[in-house]
Amino acid sequence: MARLAPTRSQGRIEAGLASINGNLARRVKSGKMTEAEREATLSLIKPVASYEGFGDFDLVIESAVEDEQIKRKIYQTLCPHLKPECLVGSNTSSISITRLAASTDRPEKFMGIHFMNPVPVMELVELIRGIATEEQTFSTAKEFALSLKKTIAVASASSSTSSSFEATCVASAAISSVPPAMAKMPLRW
């Protein structure tokens, strides 16, 4: 089940749901999904009015704008409502996972789970461990990504920005946007 986070505007929730519905409708039209699958997917999305609505989840992935202070505020407000064993992920591609994890009450249960855009098209998910990320947290995130039929790229906490760049190059090579020989060239910083 997926839940849309609280927002100050009901209009934003409605716009988000409309966007998801439109994306799913395109998948139906292209034959990648049946109408029944679209309806079943939509039935799993539940908007909530407060962070208390996330209390029964095993995994929560934040996907807010790339602003560290906003993300930290979300975690500080969200985490008290989560069960102790809940894992927290961030979809960030450029902010330190270790720093974000430090703003939670569970740095060992926190990691980066970065979905490449557009998510329905791109098969790559970058998994980024923080310094405190436990092996079980990583294993669970990996199982989750694989259950979505995604390809996994693993990055370290110290290199999330460059790893995202490298992962994007790998993804580009996978869809033949760049010649495979170029994708194998060493990156120089």
C-alpha positions as YAML, in Angstrom:
chain: A
units: angstrom
residues:
- id: 1
  name: MET
  ca: [0.00, 0.00, 0.00]
- id: 2
  name: ALA
  ca: [1.17, 3.54, -0.70]
- id: 3
  name: ARG
  ca: [0.10, 6.64, 1.14]
- id: 4
  name: LEU
  ca: [0.50, 10.20, 0.01]
- id: 5
  name: ALA
  ca: [2.00, 12.35, 2.75]
- id: 6
  name: PRO
  ca: [0.18, 15.19, 4.43]
- id: 7
  name: THR
  ca: [0.22, 18.45, 2.55]
- id: 8
  name: ARG
  ca: [-1.10, 21.91, 3.17]
- id: 9
  name: SER
  ca: [-3.27, 21.71, 0.08]
- id: 10
  name: GLN
  ca: [-5.96, 19.20, -0.82]
- id: 11
  name: GLY
  ca: [-5.39, 20.40, -4.39]
- id: 12
  name: ARG
  ca: [-1.85, 18.99, -4.32]
- id: 13
  name: ILE
  ca: [-3.13, 15.58, -3.26]
- id: 14
  name: GLU
  ca: [-5.74, 15.64, -6.00]
- id: 15
  name: ALA
  ca: [-3.13, 16.73, -8.56]
- id: 16
  name: GLY
  ca: [-0.81, 13.92, -7.44]
- id: 17
  name: LEU
  ca: [-3.56, 11.34, -7.75]
- id: 18
  name: ALA
  ca: [-4.53, 12.69, -11.18]
- id: 19
  name: SER
  ca: [-0.90, 12.47, -12.32]
- id: 20
  name: ILE
  ca: [-0.59, 8.87, -11.11]
- id: 21
  name: ASN
  ca: [-3.88, 7.97, -12.77]
- id: 22
  name: GLY
  ca: [-2.73, 9.56, -16.04]
- id: 23
  name: ASN
  ca: [0.56, 7.67, -15.96]
- id: 24
  name: LEU
  ca: [-1.24, 4.39, -15.31]
- id: 25
  name: ALA
  ca: [-3.79, 5.13, -18.06]
- id: 26
  name: ARG
  ca: [-0.90, 5.55, -20.54]
- id: 27
  name: ARG
  ca: [0.46, 2.17, -19.46]
- id: 28
  name: VAL
  ca: [-2.96, 0.62, -20.11]
- id: 29
  name: LYS
  ca: [-3.17, 2.29, -23.52]
- id: 30
  name: SER
  ca: [0.30, 0.99, -24.45]
- id: 31
  name: GLY
  ca: [-0.59, -2.55, -23.36]
- id: 32
  name: LYS
  ca: [1.89, -2.64, -20.47]
- id: 33
  name: MET
  ca: [-0.89, -2.91, -17.90]
- id: 34
  name: THR
  ca: [-4.51, -4.04, -17.87]
- id: 35
  name: GLU
  ca: [-7.39, -1.83, -16.74]
- id: 36
  name: ALA
  ca: [-7.90, -4.18, -13.78]
- id: 37
  name: GLU
  ca: [-4.24, -3.73, -12.78]
- id: 38
  name: ARG
  ca: [-4.62, 0.06, -13.04]
- id: 39
  name: GLU
  ca: [-7.69, 0.00, -10.80]
- id: 40
  name: ALA
  ca: [-5.99, -2.34, -8.32]
- id: 41
  name: THR
  ca: [-2.95, -0.06, -8.19]
- id: 42
  name: LEU
  ca: [-5.07, 3.04, -7.61]
- id: 43
  name: SER
  ca: [-6.96, 1.28, -4.83]
- id: 44
  name: LEU
  ca: [-3.67, 0.88, -2.93]
- id: 45
  name: ILE
  ca: [-3.00, 4.63, -2.79]
- id: 46
  name: LYS
  ca: [-4.50, 6.33, 0.24]
- id: 47
  name: PRO
  ca: [-4.02, 10.02, 1.00]
- id: 48
  name: VAL
  ca: [-3.59, 10.77, 4.70]
- id: 49
  name: ALA
  ca: [-4.18, 13.99, 6.62]
- id: 50
  name: SER
  ca: [-1.34, 13.49, 9.11]
- id: 51
  name: TYR
  ca: [1.87, 11.54, 9.62]
- id: 52
  name: GLU
  ca: [0.01, 9.27, 12.04]
- id: 53
  name: GLY
  ca: [-1.31, 7.50, 8.94]
- id: 54
  name: PHE
  ca: [2.12, 5.94, 8.39]
- id: 55
  name: GLY
  ca: [2.19, 4.13, 11.75]
- id: 56
  name: ASP
  ca: [1.64, 0.60, 10.46]
- id: 57
  name: PHE
  ca: [4.21, 0.60, 7.66]
- id: 58
  name: ASP
  ca: [7.38, -1.51, 7.46]
- id: 59
  name: LEU
  ca: [9.08, 0.85, 4.97]
- id: 60
  name: VAL
  ca: [8.54, 4.54, 4.26]
- id: 61
  name: ILE
  ca: [10.35, 6.31, 1.39]
- id: 62
  name: GLU
  ca: [10.49, 10.10, 1.40]
- id: 63
  name: SER
  ca: [10.56, 11.77, -2.01]
- id: 64
  name: ALA
  ca: [10.47, 15.49, -1.22]
- id: 65
  name: VAL
  ca: [12.26, 18.26, -3.08]
- id: 66
  name: GLU
  ca: [16.08, 18.13, -2.91]
- id: 67
  name: ASP
  ca: [16.35, 20.44, 0.10]
- id: 68
  name: GLU
  ca: [18.11, 18.98, 3.14]
- id: 69
  name: GLN
  ca: [16.28, 21.15, 5.66]
- id: 70
  name: ILE
  ca: [12.87, 20.17, 4.28]
- id: 71
  name: LYS
  ca: [13.81, 16.48, 4.35]
- id: 72
  name: ARG
  ca: [15.13, 16.75, 7.94]
- id: 73
  name: LYS
  ca: [11.90, 18.42, 9.05]
- id: 74
  name: ILE
  ca: [9.88, 15.63, 7.44]
- id: 75
  name: TYR
  ca: [11.88, 12.94, 9.28]
- id: 76
  name: GLN
  ca: [11.67, 14.73, 12.61]
- id: 77
  name: THR
  ca: [7.89, 14.99, 12.24]
- id: 78
  name: LEU
  ca: [7.35, 11.54, 10.72]
- id: 79
  name: CYS
  ca: [9.57, 9.24, 12.80]
- id: 80
  name: PRO
  ca: [7.71, 9.58, 16.12]
- id: 81
  name: HIS
  ca: [4.64, 8.12, 14.37]
- id: 82
  name: LEU
  ca: [6.43, 5.08, 12.92]
- id: 83
  name: LYS
  ca: [6.68, 1.72, 14.60]
- id: 84
  name: PRO
  ca: [10.22, 1.11, 15.94]
- id: 85
  name: GLU
  ca: [11.10, -1.51, 13.32]
- id: 86
  name: CYS
  ca: [10.00, 0.64, 10.34]
- id: 87
  name: LEU
  ca: [12.74, 1.36, 7.81]
- id: 88
  name: VAL
  ca: [13.07, 4.85, 6.36]
- id: 89
  name: GLY
  ca: [14.41, 5.58, 2.89]
- id: 90
  name: SER
  ca: [15.15, 8.76, 1.00]
- id: 91
  name: ASN
  ca: [14.82, 9.16, -2.75]
- id: 92
  name: THR
  ca: [17.58, 11.78, -2.72]
- id: 93
  name: SER
  ca: [20.21, 11.78, -5.42]
- id: 94
  name: SER
  ca: [22.52, 14.41, -3.98]
- id: 95
  name: ILE
  ca: [22.21, 14.82, -0.20]
- id: 96
  name: SER
  ca: [24.36, 12.82, 2.23]
- id: 97
  name: ILE
  ca: [22.46, 9.77, 3.49]
- id: 98
  name: THR
  ca: [24.53, 9.78, 6.68]
- id: 99
  name: ARG
  ca: [23.55, 13.39, 7.43]
- id: 100
  name: LEU
  ca: [19.87, 12.69, 6.72]
- id: 101
  name: ALA
  ca: [19.96, 9.53, 8.84]
- id: 102
  name: ALA
  ca: [21.41, 11.52, 11.74]
- id: 103
  name: SER
  ca: [18.24, 13.62, 11.81]
- id: 104
  name: THR
  ca: [16.13, 10.54, 12.58]
- id: 105
  name: ASP
  ca: [15.69, 8.35, 15.62]
- id: 106
  name: ARG
  ca: [16.82, 5.33, 13.57]
- id: 107
  name: PRO
  ca: [20.02, 5.92, 11.55]
- id: 108
  name: GLU
  ca: [20.64, 2.15, 11.43]
- id: 109
  name: LYS
  ca: [17.27, 1.69, 9.70]
- id: 110
  name: PHE
  ca: [17.80, 4.52, 7.18]
- id: 111
  name: MET
  ca: [19.22, 4.44, 3.65]
- id: 112
  name: GLY
  ca: [18.96, 5.98, 0.22]
- id: 113
  name: ILE
  ca: [16.53, 4.30, -2.18]
- id: 114
  name: HIS
  ca: [16.86, 6.48, -5.28]
- id: 115
  name: PHE
  ca: [14.49, 5.69, -8.13]
- id: 116
  name: MET
  ca: [15.65, 7.06, -11.49]
- id: 117
  name: ASN
  ca: [13.12, 9.14, -13.42]
- id: 118
  name: PRO
  ca: [10.77, 8.50, -14.99]
- id: 119
  name: VAL
  ca: [10.20, 5.72, -12.47]
- id: 120
  name: PRO
  ca: [7.81, 3.59, -14.58]
- id: 121
  name: VAL
  ca: [10.29, 3.59, -17.49]
- id: 122
  name: MET
  ca: [13.70, 3.50, -15.82]
- id: 123
  name: GLU
  ca: [14.61, 0.15, -14.34]
- id: 124
  name: LEU
  ca: [17.46, 1.40, -12.18]
- id: 125
  name: VAL
  ca: [17.27, 1.97, -8.41]
- id: 126
  name: GLU
  ca: [20.34, 3.22, -6.58]
- id: 127
  name: LEU
  ca: [20.75, 1.89, -3.02]
- id: 128
  name: ILE
  ca: [22.92, 4.09, -0.83]
- id: 129
  name: ARG
  ca: [24.04, 3.02, 2.63]
- id: 130
  name: GLY
  ca: [24.70, 5.55, 5.34]
- id: 131
  name: ILE
  ca: [27.57, 5.00, 7.75]
- id: 132
  name: ALA
  ca: [25.16, 3.51, 10.33]
- id: 133
  name: THR
  ca: [22.94, 1.52, 7.92]
- id: 134
  name: GLU
  ca: [22.51, -2.06, 9.17]
- id: 135
  name: GLU
  ca: [22.94, -5.00, 6.81]
- id: 136
  name: GLN
  ca: [19.31, -6.05, 7.42]
- id: 137
  name: THR
  ca: [18.13, -2.60, 6.33]
- id: 138
  name: PHE
  ca: [20.13, -2.88, 3.12]
- id: 139
  name: SER
  ca: [18.87, -6.43, 2.48]
- id: 140
  name: THR
  ca: [15.26, -5.40, 2.97]
- id: 141
  name: ALA
  ca: [15.62, -2.40, 0.64]
- id: 142
  name: LYS
  ca: [17.26, -4.63, -1.96]
- id: 143
  name: GLU
  ca: [14.45, -7.19, -1.73]
- id: 144
  name: PHE
  ca: [11.90, -4.38, -2.07]
- id: 145
  name: ALA
  ca: [13.57, -2.97, -5.20]
- id: 146
  name: LEU
  ca: [13.88, -6.44, -6.74]
- id: 147
  name: SER
  ca: [10.19, -7.10, -6.01]
- id: 148
  name: LEU
  ca: [9.45, -4.09, -8.25]
- id: 149
  name: LYS
  ca: [11.54, -5.73, -10.98]
- id: 150
  name: LYS
  ca: [14.17, -2.99, -10.76]
- id: 151
  name: THR
  ca: [17.90, -3.25, -11.45]
- id: 152
  name: ILE
  ca: [20.03, -2.28, -8.48]
- id: 153
  name: ALA
  ca: [23.14, -0.10, -8.36]
- id: 154
  name: VAL
  ca: [24.86, 0.06, -4.96]
- id: 155
  name: ALA
  ca: [26.61, 3.22, -3.80]
- id: 156
  name: SER
  ca: [28.45, 4.17, -0.63]
- id: 157
  name: ALA
  ca: [27.47, 6.98, 1.71]
- id: 158
  name: SER
  ca: [30.47, 9.06, 0.71]
- id: 159
  name: SER
  ca: [29.70, 9.14, -2.99]
- id: 160
  name: SER
  ca: [25.96, 9.55, -3.55]
- id: 161
  name: THR
  ca: [26.27, 12.38, -6.08]
- id: 162
  name: SER
  ca: [28.94, 10.76, -8.21]
- id: 163
  name: SER
  ca: [27.24, 7.38, -7.86]
- id: 164
  name: SER
  ca: [24.00, 8.84, -9.16]
- id: 165
  name: PHE
  ca: [25.89, 10.17, -12.15]
- id: 166
  name: GLU
  ca: [27.53, 6.80, -12.73]
- id: 167
  name: ALA
  ca: [24.22, 4.99, -12.28]
- id: 168
  name: THR
  ca: [22.63, 7.29, -14.84]
- id: 169
  name: CYS
  ca: [25.41, 6.43, -17.29]
- id: 170
  name: VAL
  ca: [24.83, 2.72, -16.70]
- id: 171
  name: ALA
  ca: [21.09, 3.20, -17.21]
- id: 172
  name: SER
  ca: [21.73, 5.15, -20.40]
- id: 173
  name: ALA
  ca: [23.93, 2.36, -21.70]
- id: 174
  name: ALA
  ca: [21.28, -0.20, -20.79]
- id: 175
  name: ILE
  ca: [18.74, 1.54, -23.00]
- id: 176
  name: SER
  ca: [21.31, 2.10, -25.76]
- id: 177
  name: SER
  ca: [21.34, 5.87, -25.43]
- id: 178
  name: VAL
  ca: [25.11, 5.79, -25.44]
- id: 179
  name: PRO
  ca: [27.36, 3.23, -27.02]
- id: 180
  name: PRO
  ca: [28.32, 0.52, -24.50]
- id: 181
  name: ALA
  ca: [32.01, 1.29, -25.02]
- id: 182
  name: MET
  ca: [31.45, 4.84, -23.74]
- id: 183
  name: ALA
  ca: [29.57, 3.59, -20.69]
- id: 184
  name: LYS
  ca: [32.66, 1.54, -19.71]
- id: 185
  name: MET
  ca: [35.01, 4.52, -19.91]
- id: 186
  name: PRO
  ca: [36.45, 5.53, -16.52]
- id: 187
  name: LEU
  ca: [34.99, 8.69, -15.05]
- id: 188
  name: ARG
  ca: [37.48, 11.40, -14.13]
- id: 189
  name: TRP
  ca: [36.57, 14.05, -11.57]
...
